PDB file of C-alpha atoms in Angstrom:
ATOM      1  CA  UNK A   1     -14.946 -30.367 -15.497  1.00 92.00           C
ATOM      2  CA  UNK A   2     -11.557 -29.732 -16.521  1.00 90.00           C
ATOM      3  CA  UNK A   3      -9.136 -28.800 -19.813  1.00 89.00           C
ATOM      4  CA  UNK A   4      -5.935 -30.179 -18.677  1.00 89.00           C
ATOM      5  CA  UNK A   5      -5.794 -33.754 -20.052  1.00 93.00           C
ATOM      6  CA  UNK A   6      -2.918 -35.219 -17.295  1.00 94.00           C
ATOM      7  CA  UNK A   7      -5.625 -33.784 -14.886  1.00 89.00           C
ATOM      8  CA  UNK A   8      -8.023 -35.142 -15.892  1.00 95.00           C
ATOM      9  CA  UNK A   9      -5.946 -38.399 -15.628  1.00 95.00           C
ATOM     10  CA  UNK A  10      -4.848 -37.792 -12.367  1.00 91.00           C
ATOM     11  CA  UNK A  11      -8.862 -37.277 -11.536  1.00 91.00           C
ATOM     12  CA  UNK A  12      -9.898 -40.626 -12.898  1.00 95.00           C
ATOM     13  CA  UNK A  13      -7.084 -42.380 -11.000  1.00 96.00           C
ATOM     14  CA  UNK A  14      -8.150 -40.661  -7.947  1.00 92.00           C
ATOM     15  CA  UNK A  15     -11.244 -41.937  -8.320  1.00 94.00           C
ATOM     16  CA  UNK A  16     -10.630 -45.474  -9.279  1.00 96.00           C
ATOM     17  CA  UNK A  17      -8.319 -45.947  -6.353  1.00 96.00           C
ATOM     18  CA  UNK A  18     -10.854 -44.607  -3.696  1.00 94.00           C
ATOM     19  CA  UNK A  19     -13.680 -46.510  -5.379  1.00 96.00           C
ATOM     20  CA  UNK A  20     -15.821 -43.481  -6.350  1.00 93.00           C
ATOM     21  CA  UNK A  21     -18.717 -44.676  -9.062  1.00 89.00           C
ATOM     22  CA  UNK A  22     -20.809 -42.059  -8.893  1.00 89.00           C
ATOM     23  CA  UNK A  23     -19.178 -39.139 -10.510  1.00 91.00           C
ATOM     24  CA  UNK A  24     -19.073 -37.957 -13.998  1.00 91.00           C
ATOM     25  CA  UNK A  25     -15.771 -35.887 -15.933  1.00 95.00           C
ATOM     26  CA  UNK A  26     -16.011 -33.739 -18.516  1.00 95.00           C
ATOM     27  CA  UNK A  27     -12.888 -33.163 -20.120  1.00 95.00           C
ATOM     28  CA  UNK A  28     -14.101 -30.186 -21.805  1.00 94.00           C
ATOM     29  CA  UNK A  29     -14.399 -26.393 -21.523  1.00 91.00           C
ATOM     30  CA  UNK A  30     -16.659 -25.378 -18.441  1.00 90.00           C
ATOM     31  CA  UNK A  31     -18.426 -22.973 -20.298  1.00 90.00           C
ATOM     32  CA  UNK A  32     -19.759 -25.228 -23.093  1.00 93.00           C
ATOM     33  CA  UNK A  33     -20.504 -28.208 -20.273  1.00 95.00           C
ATOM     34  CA  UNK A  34     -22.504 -25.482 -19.048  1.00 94.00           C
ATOM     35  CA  UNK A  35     -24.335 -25.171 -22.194  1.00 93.00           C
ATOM     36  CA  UNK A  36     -24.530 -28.301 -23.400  1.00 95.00           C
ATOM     37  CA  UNK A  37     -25.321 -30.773 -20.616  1.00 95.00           C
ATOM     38  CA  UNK A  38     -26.731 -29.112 -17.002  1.00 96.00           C
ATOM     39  CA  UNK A  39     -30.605 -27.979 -17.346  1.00 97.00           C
ATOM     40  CA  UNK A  40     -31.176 -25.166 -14.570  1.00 97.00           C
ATOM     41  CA  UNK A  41     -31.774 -25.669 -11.280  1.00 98.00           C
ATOM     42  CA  UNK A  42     -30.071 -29.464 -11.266  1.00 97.00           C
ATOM     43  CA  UNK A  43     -26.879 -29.216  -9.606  1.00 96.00           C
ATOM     44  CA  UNK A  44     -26.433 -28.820  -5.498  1.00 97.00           C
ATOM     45  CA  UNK A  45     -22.888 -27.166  -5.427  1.00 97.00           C
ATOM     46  CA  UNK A  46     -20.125 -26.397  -7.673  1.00 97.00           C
ATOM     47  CA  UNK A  47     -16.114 -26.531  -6.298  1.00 96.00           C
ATOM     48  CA  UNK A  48     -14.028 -24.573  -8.239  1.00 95.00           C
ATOM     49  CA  UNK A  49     -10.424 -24.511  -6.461  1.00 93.00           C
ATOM     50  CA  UNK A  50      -7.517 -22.768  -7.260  1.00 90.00           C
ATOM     51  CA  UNK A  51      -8.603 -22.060 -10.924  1.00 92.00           C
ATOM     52  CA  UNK A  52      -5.462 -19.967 -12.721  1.00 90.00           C
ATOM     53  CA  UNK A  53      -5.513 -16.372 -11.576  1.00 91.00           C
ATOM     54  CA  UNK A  54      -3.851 -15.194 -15.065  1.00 90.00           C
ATOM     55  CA  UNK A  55      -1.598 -12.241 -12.469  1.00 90.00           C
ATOM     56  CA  UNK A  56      -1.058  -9.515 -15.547  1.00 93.00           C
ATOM     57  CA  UNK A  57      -3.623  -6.864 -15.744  1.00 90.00           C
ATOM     58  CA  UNK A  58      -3.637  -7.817 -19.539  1.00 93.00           C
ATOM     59  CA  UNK A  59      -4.755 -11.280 -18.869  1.00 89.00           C
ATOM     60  CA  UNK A  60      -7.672 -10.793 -16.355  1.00 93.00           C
ATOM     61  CA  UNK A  61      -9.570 -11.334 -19.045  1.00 92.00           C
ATOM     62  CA  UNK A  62      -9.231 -15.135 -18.943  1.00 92.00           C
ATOM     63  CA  UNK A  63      -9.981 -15.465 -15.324  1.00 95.00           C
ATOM     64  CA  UNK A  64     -12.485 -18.027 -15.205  1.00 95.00           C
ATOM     65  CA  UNK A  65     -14.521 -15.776 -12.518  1.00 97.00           C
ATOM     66  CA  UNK A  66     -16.038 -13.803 -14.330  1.00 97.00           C
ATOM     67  CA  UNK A  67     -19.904 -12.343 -14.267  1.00 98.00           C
ATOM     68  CA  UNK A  68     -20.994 -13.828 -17.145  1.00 96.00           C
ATOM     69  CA  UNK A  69     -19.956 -17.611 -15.929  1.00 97.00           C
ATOM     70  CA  UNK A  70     -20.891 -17.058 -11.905  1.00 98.00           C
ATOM     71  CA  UNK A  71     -24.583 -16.182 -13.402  1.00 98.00           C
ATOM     72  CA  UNK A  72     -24.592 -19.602 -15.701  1.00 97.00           C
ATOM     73  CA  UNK A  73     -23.276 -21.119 -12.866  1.00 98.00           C
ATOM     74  CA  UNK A  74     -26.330 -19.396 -10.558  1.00 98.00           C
ATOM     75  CA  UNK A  75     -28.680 -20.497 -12.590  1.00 98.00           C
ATOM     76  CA  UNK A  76     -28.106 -24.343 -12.857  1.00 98.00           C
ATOM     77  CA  UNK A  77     -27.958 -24.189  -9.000  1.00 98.00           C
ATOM     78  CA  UNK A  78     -31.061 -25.165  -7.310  1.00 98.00           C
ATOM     79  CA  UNK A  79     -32.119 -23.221  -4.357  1.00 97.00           C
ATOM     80  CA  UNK A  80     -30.225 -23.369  -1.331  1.00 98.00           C
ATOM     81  CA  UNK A  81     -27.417 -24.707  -3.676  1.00 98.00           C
ATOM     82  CA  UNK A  82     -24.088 -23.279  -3.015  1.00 98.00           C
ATOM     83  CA  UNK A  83     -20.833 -22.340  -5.209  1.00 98.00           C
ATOM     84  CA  UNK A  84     -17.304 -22.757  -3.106  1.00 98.00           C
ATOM     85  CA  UNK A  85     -14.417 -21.099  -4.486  1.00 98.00           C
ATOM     86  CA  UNK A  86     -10.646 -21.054  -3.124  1.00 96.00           C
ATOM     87  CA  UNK A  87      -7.854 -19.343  -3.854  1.00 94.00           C
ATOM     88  CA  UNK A  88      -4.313 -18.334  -2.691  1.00 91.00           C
ATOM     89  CA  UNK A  89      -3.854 -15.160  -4.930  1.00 92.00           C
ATOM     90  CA  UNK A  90      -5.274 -12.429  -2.940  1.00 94.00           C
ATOM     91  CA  UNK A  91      -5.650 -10.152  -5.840  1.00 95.00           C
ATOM     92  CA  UNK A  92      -7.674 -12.811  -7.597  1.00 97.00           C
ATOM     93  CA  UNK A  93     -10.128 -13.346  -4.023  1.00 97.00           C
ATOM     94  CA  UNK A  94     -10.850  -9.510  -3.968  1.00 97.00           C
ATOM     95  CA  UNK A  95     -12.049  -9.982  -8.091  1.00 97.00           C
ATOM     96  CA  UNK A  96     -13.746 -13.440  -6.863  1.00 98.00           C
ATOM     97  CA  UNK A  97     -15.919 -11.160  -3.884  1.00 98.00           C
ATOM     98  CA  UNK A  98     -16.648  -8.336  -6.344  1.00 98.00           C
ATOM     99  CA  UNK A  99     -17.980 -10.671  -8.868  1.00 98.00           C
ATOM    100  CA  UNK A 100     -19.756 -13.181  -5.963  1.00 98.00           C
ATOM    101  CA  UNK A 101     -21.272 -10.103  -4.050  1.00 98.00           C
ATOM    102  CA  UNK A 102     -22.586  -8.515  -7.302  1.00 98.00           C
ATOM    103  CA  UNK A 103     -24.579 -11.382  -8.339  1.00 98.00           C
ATOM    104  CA  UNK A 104     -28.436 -10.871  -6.706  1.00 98.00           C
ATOM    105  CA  UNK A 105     -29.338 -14.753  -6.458  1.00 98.00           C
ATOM    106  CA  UNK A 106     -26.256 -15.530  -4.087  1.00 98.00           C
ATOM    107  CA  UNK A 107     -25.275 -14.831  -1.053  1.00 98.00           C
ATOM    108  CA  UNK A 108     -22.002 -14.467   1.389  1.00 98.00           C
ATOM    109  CA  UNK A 109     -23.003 -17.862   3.434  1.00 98.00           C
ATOM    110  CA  UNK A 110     -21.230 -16.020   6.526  1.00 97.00           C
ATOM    111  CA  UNK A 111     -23.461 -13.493   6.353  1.00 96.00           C
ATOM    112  CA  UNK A 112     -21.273 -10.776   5.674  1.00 93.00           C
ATOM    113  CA  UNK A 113     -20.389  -9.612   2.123  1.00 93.00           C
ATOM    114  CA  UNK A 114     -16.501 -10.167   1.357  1.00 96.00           C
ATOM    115  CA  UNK A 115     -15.918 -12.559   4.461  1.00 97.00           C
ATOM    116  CA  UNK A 116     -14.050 -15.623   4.285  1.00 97.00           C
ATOM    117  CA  UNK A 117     -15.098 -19.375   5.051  1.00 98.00           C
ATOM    118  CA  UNK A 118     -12.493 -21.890   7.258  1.00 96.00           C
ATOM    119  CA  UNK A 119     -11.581 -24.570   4.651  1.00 95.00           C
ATOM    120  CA  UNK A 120     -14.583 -27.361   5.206  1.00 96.00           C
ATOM    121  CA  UNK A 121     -13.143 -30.814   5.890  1.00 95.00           C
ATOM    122  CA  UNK A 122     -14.007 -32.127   2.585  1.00 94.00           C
ATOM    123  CA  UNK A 123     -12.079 -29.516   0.487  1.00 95.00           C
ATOM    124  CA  UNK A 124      -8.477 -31.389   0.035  1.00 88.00           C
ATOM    125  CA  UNK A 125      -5.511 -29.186   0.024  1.00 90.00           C
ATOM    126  CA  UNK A 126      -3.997 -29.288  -3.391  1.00 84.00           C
ATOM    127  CA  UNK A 127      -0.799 -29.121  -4.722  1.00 83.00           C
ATOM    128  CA  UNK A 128      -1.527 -25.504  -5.611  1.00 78.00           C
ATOM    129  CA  UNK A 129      -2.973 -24.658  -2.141  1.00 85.00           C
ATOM    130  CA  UNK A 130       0.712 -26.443  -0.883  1.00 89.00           C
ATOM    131  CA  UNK A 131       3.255 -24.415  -3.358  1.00 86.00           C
ATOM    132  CA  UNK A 132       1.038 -21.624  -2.010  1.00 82.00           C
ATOM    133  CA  UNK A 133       1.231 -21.662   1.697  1.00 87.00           C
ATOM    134  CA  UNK A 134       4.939 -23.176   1.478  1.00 91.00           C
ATOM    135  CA  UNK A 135       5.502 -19.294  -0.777  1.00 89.00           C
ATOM    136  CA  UNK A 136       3.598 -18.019   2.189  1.00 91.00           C
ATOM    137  CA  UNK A 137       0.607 -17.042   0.418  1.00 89.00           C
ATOM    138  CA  UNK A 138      -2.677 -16.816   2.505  1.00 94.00           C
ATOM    139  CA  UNK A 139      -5.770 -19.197   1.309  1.00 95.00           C
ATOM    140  CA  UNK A 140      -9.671 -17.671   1.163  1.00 96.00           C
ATOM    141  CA  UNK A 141     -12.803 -20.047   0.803  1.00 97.00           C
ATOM    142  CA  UNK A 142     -15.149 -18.104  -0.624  1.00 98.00           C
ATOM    143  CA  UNK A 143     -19.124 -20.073  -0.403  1.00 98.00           C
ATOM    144  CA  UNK A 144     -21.856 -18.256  -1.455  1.00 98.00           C
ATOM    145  CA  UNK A 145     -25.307 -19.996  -1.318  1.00 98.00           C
ATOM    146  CA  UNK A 146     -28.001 -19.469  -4.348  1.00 98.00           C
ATOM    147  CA  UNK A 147     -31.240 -17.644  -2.565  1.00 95.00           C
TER     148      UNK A 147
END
């Protein structure tokens, strides 16, 4: 799911050159996808990487983690389901864990509220993840599995 058309674009020829058929794009908002078109309890994991961490105090507002969408999210998880987050604003990962730790279906799949995951093989680093670490900005995985 994703708002920026050229990513979107970039998505589809990703997919077409790696021969990937079984995936579907919504170039739409995540909340109304959310809505609309996944019934509860149908989806196995949701990736959200490197989603804009909107730095002014003004604008935390339009974080995309926010309570509201991690429990919409929660609920069209089935059980054992997990949500992965990443980011390399450390500001934003400390909002990320107080909104992931506050929601009662999910849980730290380290064990430990507030820990941090290694990067899994099949996250790729993205350009964002790159600029990051090449400003020397640290990365945290965040996974929290649905109970």
């Amino acid at each position: 799911i994703e708002v920026h058309r050229p990513g979107v674009g970039r998505l589809l020829g990703q997919l077409e050159a790696n021969n990937c058929r079984n995936v579907r794009v919504y170039a739409e908002d995540a909340v109304e996808v959310l809505d609309q078109c996944l019934a509860c309890e149908s989806i196995d994991a949701f990736h959200i990487f490197f989603p804009d961490p909107w730095h002014k105090k003004r604008h935390h507002k339009r974080r995309l983690i926010q309570p509201e969408l991690v429990s919409e999210l929660t609920k069209r998880l089935r059980p054992e389901g997990y949500l992965h987050l990443a980011t390399d604003w450390g500001p934003y990962a400390e909002h990320m864990f107080d909104v992931l730790d506050a929601e009662p279906q999910l849980r730290n799949v380290r064990g430990t509220p507030r820990m941090t995951s290694p990067r899994p093989e099949y996250r790729p680093q993205t350009k964002f993840e790159l600029r990051g670490e090449r400003l020397g900005h640290a990365v945290w995985d965040l996974i929290y599995r649905r109970r």
